[in-house]
Amino acid sequence: KAGVTQTPRYLIKTRGQQVTLSCSPISGHRSVSWYQQTPGQGLQFLFEYFSETQRNKGNFPGRFSGRQFSNSRSEMNVSTLELGDSALYLCASSLNPTAGGGEKLFFGSGTQLSVL
Amino acid sequence: AQSVTQLDSHVSVSEGTPVLLRCNYSSSYSPSLFWYVQHPNKGLQLLLKYTSAATLVKGINGFEAEFKKSETSFHLTKPSAHMSDAAEYFCVVSSSGTYKYIFGTGTRLKVLA
């Protein structure tokens, strides 16, 4: 079974541009969540989607948005990029999410975004 | 509200000696707790998880963690460190109804030959 696939692996953008990152979850997984990882802030939760619905959102500005398609693939978009958006963006999928919070997350290798 | 605190940002041990990575948590509800490991340029891999079944949880690669409610702790241990254990380790808490996982700031483990 293929793991979580994130594309592209690396991205270089300039300030003011926008970017779209893609995540394909493990087959059968319906929940996809996104995290931003930086040396200073660690791993921070961006948002979580299940069956095309955003169920939870972290404390990020509206420039960060996402969506999930009917095949569970997800994209996140960052508009009007700032230097501080440079980070590793990680996507995680899970099999059978419940309100219990105990689901195992499977992570992709991430997209390394550099904003110049 | 949930939070998790990893008490050490860096830990160095000699190969063959025990490993202790410390984690304290705060949660308004019954928490689920996890430890993940991240090797350089890789995604995160689950080591183990606690979801109230047993307080001592065994994971992969010889790691285990003990849930102590009275101390709100979930420390990760391994009896004997191996060079391949050098990585960054994250303690994670999640609570019922949130669909949200809160990560600690990470502990970088260095294993000396």
Short mmCIF file of C-alpha atoms in Angstrom, two decimals:
data_model
loop_
_atom_site.label_atom_id
_atom_site.label_comp_id
_atom_site.label_asym_id
_atom_site.label_seq_id
_atom_site.Cartn_x
_atom_site.Cartn_y
_atom_site.Cartn_z
CA LYS A 1 0.00 0.00 0.00
CA ALA A 2 1.44 3.37 -0.98
CA GLY A 3 2.09 5.84 1.82
CA VAL A 4 1.04 9.46 2.06
CA THR A 5 2.34 11.33 -0.97
CA GLN A 6 3.07 15.02 -0.94
CA THR A 7 3.98 17.06 -3.98
CA PRO A 8 6.08 18.88 -4.76
CA ARG A 9 8.95 17.96 -2.45
CA TYR A 10 10.56 21.38 -2.69
CA LEU A 11 9.25 24.80 -3.69
CA ILE A 12 10.89 28.19 -4.00
CA LYS A 13 8.64 31.23 -4.23
CA THR A 14 8.97 34.96 -3.76
CA ARG A 15 7.06 37.21 -1.42
CA GLY A 16 3.56 38.05 -2.58
CA GLN A 17 3.13 34.94 -4.69
CA GLN A 18 0.73 32.16 -3.89
CA VAL A 19 1.38 28.45 -3.68
CA THR A 20 -0.63 25.22 -3.74
CA LEU A 21 0.57 22.05 -2.09
CA SER A 22 -0.92 18.63 -2.71
CA CYS A 23 -1.42 15.59 -0.51
CA SER A 24 -2.64 12.15 -1.50
CA PRO A 25 -3.59 10.07 1.55
CA ILE A 26 -3.21 6.35 1.98
CA SER A 27 -5.91 4.52 0.08
CA GLY A 28 -9.03 4.24 2.25
CA HIS A 29 -8.06 7.05 4.60
CA ARG A 30 -10.68 9.78 4.73
CA SER A 31 -9.11 12.23 7.13
CA VAL A 32 -6.31 14.54 6.06
CA SER A 33 -4.62 17.08 8.30
CA TRP A 34 -1.93 19.64 7.62
CA TYR A 35 0.91 20.89 9.81
CA GLN A 36 3.53 23.59 9.48
CA GLN A 37 6.97 22.77 10.88
CA THR A 38 9.58 25.46 11.54
CA PRO A 39 12.70 25.42 13.73
CA GLY A 40 11.32 28.19 15.93
CA GLN A 41 7.68 27.15 16.32
CA GLY A 42 7.88 23.39 15.93
CA LEU A 43 4.87 21.57 14.49
CA GLN A 44 1.69 23.59 14.37
CA PHE A 45 -1.72 22.34 13.32
CA LEU A 46 -3.20 24.07 10.28
CA PHE A 47 -6.48 22.25 9.57
CA GLU A 48 -8.15 18.86 9.28
CA TYR A 49 -10.55 17.60 6.64
CA PHE A 50 -12.86 14.62 6.60
CA SER A 51 -15.20 13.82 3.71
CA GLU A 52 -14.54 17.20 2.10
CA THR A 53 -15.45 19.09 5.28
CA GLN A 54 -13.07 21.10 7.40
CA ARG A 55 -13.61 19.96 10.98
CA ASN A 56 -10.98 21.94 12.79
CA LYS A 57 -8.64 24.81 12.10
CA GLY A 58 -5.52 26.06 13.84
CA ASN A 59 -4.53 29.63 14.58
CA PHE A 60 -3.31 30.72 11.18
CA PRO A 61 -4.34 33.75 9.12
CA GLY A 62 -6.91 33.48 6.37
CA ARG A 63 -4.10 33.40 3.78
CA PHE A 64 -3.86 29.71 4.61
CA SER A 65 -6.68 27.66 3.18
CA GLY A 66 -7.34 24.12 2.17
CA ARG A 67 -9.78 21.79 0.61
CA GLN A 68 -10.42 18.10 0.21
CA PHE A 69 -11.76 16.36 -2.85
CA SER A 70 -14.18 13.45 -3.10
CA ASN A 71 -11.27 11.01 -3.53
CA SER A 72 -9.83 12.31 -0.19
CA ARG A 73 -6.89 14.04 -1.85
CA SER A 74 -6.25 17.41 -0.28
CA GLU A 75 -4.66 20.67 -1.25
CA MET A 76 -3.58 23.61 0.81
CA ASN A 77 -3.07 27.07 -0.55
CA VAL A 78 -1.11 29.97 0.82
CA SER A 79 -1.75 33.35 -0.75
CA THR A 80 0.37 36.49 -0.56
CA LEU A 81 3.40 34.63 0.70
CA GLU A 82 5.54 36.13 3.44
CA LEU A 83 9.11 35.31 4.42
CA GLY A 84 7.81 33.73 7.62
CA ASP A 85 5.85 31.16 5.64
CA SER A 86 9.08 29.35 4.83
CA ALA A 87 8.64 25.96 6.45
CA LEU A 88 8.19 22.26 6.00
CA TYR A 89 4.51 21.54 5.40
CA LEU A 90 3.47 18.09 6.48
CA CYS A 91 0.32 16.25 5.59
CA ALA A 92 -1.04 13.34 7.60
CA SER A 93 -3.86 10.92 6.91
CA SER A 94 -5.77 8.58 9.16
CA LEU A 95 -7.98 5.57 8.57
CA ASN A 96 -11.16 5.90 10.54
CA PRO A 97 -11.32 9.12 12.44
CA THR A 98 -13.71 9.38 15.35
CA ALA A 99 -14.24 12.00 17.97
CA GLY A 100 -12.02 9.95 20.26
CA GLY A 101 -8.82 11.57 19.09
CA GLY A 102 -6.86 8.33 19.29
CA GLU A 103 -6.33 7.71 15.62
CA LYS A 104 -2.86 6.95 14.36
CA LEU A 105 -1.58 9.56 11.91
CA PHE A 106 0.46 8.58 8.88
CA PHE A 107 2.70 11.37 7.65
CA GLY A 108 4.07 12.23 4.26
CA SER A 109 7.65 13.41 3.78
CA GLY A 110 6.51 17.00 3.48
CA THR A 111 6.91 19.91 1.11
CA GLN A 112 9.78 22.24 1.92
CA LEU A 113 8.68 25.77 1.01
CA SER A 114 11.22 28.55 0.79
CA VAL A 115 10.00 32.12 0.38
CA LEU A 116 12.58 34.60 -0.89
CA ALA B 1 -7.44 23.27 26.47
CA GLN B 2 -4.68 20.91 25.59
CA SER B 3 -0.95 21.38 25.73
CA VAL B 4 2.18 19.31 25.86
CA THR B 5 5.62 20.19 27.19
CA GLN B 6 8.78 18.35 26.31
CA LEU B 7 11.16 19.14 29.10
CA ASP B 8 14.41 18.72 27.18
CA SER B 9 15.17 20.15 23.76
CA HIS B 10 18.35 18.07 23.43
CA VAL B 11 19.40 14.79 25.03
CA SER B 12 22.75 13.05 24.51
CA VAL B 13 23.39 9.46 25.54
CA SER B 14 26.11 6.94 24.85
CA GLU B 15 25.31 3.92 22.73
CA GLY B 16 24.10 1.07 24.92
CA THR B 17 22.90 3.31 27.77
CA PRO B 18 19.26 4.03 28.68
CA VAL B 19 17.21 6.74 27.02
CA LEU B 20 14.71 8.95 28.85
CA LEU B 21 12.75 11.63 26.98
CA ARG B 22 10.36 13.56 29.19
CA CYS B 23 6.88 14.80 28.36
CA ASN B 24 4.19 16.47 30.47
CA TYR B 25 0.71 17.12 29.16
CA SER B 26 -2.38 19.10 29.99
CA SER B 27 -5.84 18.12 28.82
CA SER B 28 -9.36 18.92 29.90
CA TYR B 29 -10.59 15.51 28.81
CA SER B 30 -9.25 12.00 28.76
CA PRO B 31 -6.27 12.36 26.48
CA SER B 32 -4.79 10.18 23.83
CA LEU B 33 -1.01 10.45 23.88
CA PHE B 34 1.53 9.58 21.25
CA TRP B 35 5.24 9.61 20.60
CA TYR B 36 6.46 10.18 17.07
CA VAL B 37 9.98 10.09 15.69
CA GLN B 38 11.36 12.13 12.81
CA HIS B 39 14.60 11.23 11.12
CA PRO B 40 16.35 13.92 9.05
CA ASN B 41 14.47 14.86 5.90
CA LYS B 42 11.76 12.35 6.64
CA GLY B 43 8.15 12.50 7.74
CA LEU B 44 7.05 11.47 11.23
CA GLN B 45 6.64 7.86 12.24
CA LEU B 46 4.51 6.65 15.14
CA LEU B 47 6.48 4.98 17.94
CA LEU B 48 3.60 4.25 20.28
CA LYS B 49 0.25 5.52 21.50
CA TYR B 50 -1.74 5.53 24.74
CA THR B 51 -5.52 5.47 24.65
CA SER B 52 -6.43 4.38 28.21
CA ALA B 53 -6.13 0.62 27.71
CA ALA B 54 -2.90 0.15 29.69
CA THR B 55 -0.66 2.65 31.42
CA LEU B 56 2.57 1.04 30.19
CA VAL B 57 2.69 1.17 26.43
CA LYS B 58 5.19 -0.72 24.31
CA GLY B 59 6.14 0.61 20.91
CA ILE B 60 8.43 -0.16 18.05
CA ASN B 61 12.21 -0.46 18.19
CA GLY B 62 12.26 -1.24 21.91
CA PHE B 63 10.69 2.03 23.06
CA GLU B 64 8.06 2.21 25.76
CA ALA B 65 6.22 4.92 27.67
CA GLU B 66 4.31 5.05 30.92
CA PHE B 67 1.19 7.14 31.40
CA LYS B 68 1.07 8.68 34.88
CA LYS B 69 -2.14 10.58 35.43
CA SER B 70 -1.16 11.89 38.85
CA GLU B 71 1.98 13.44 37.39
CA THR B 72 0.41 14.28 34.00
CA SER B 73 3.45 12.71 32.39
CA PHE B 74 4.13 10.38 29.49
CA HIS B 75 7.88 9.83 29.42
CA LEU B 76 9.52 7.77 26.68
CA THR B 77 12.21 5.25 27.57
CA LYS B 78 14.44 2.68 25.97
CA PRO B 79 16.80 0.41 27.91
CA SER B 80 19.70 0.58 25.49
CA ALA B 81 20.29 3.29 22.87
CA HIS B 82 21.37 2.46 19.37
CA MET B 83 23.04 4.78 16.89
CA SER B 84 19.98 4.55 14.65
CA ASP B 85 17.86 6.10 17.43
CA ALA B 86 19.42 9.50 16.76
CA ALA B 87 16.49 11.62 15.61
CA GLU B 88 13.93 14.13 16.83
CA TYR B 89 11.12 12.88 19.03
CA PHE B 90 7.73 14.49 19.46
CA CYS B 91 5.20 13.98 22.22
CA VAL B 92 1.63 14.54 21.02
CA VAL B 93 -1.71 14.92 22.80
CA SER B 94 -5.18 14.68 21.38
CA SER B 95 -8.52 14.86 23.12
CA SER B 96 -11.96 13.55 22.39
CA GLY B 97 -13.97 15.64 20.00
CA THR B 98 -11.21 17.89 18.78
CA TYR B 99 -9.81 16.06 15.72
CA LYS B 100 -6.70 18.01 16.57
CA TYR B 101 -3.28 16.85 17.61
CA ILE B 102 -1.02 19.12 19.65
CA PHE B 103 2.70 18.52 19.22
CA GLY B 104 5.43 19.24 21.70
CA THR B 105 8.44 21.25 20.58
CA GLY B 106 10.51 18.13 20.12
CA THR B 107 13.56 16.54 21.74
CA ARG B 108 16.61 15.95 19.61
CA LEU B 109 18.31 12.74 20.68
CA LYS B 110 22.01 12.36 20.01
CA VAL B 111 23.65 8.97 20.45
CA LEU B 112 27.38 8.96 21.03
CA ALA B 113 29.58 6.07 19.94
#
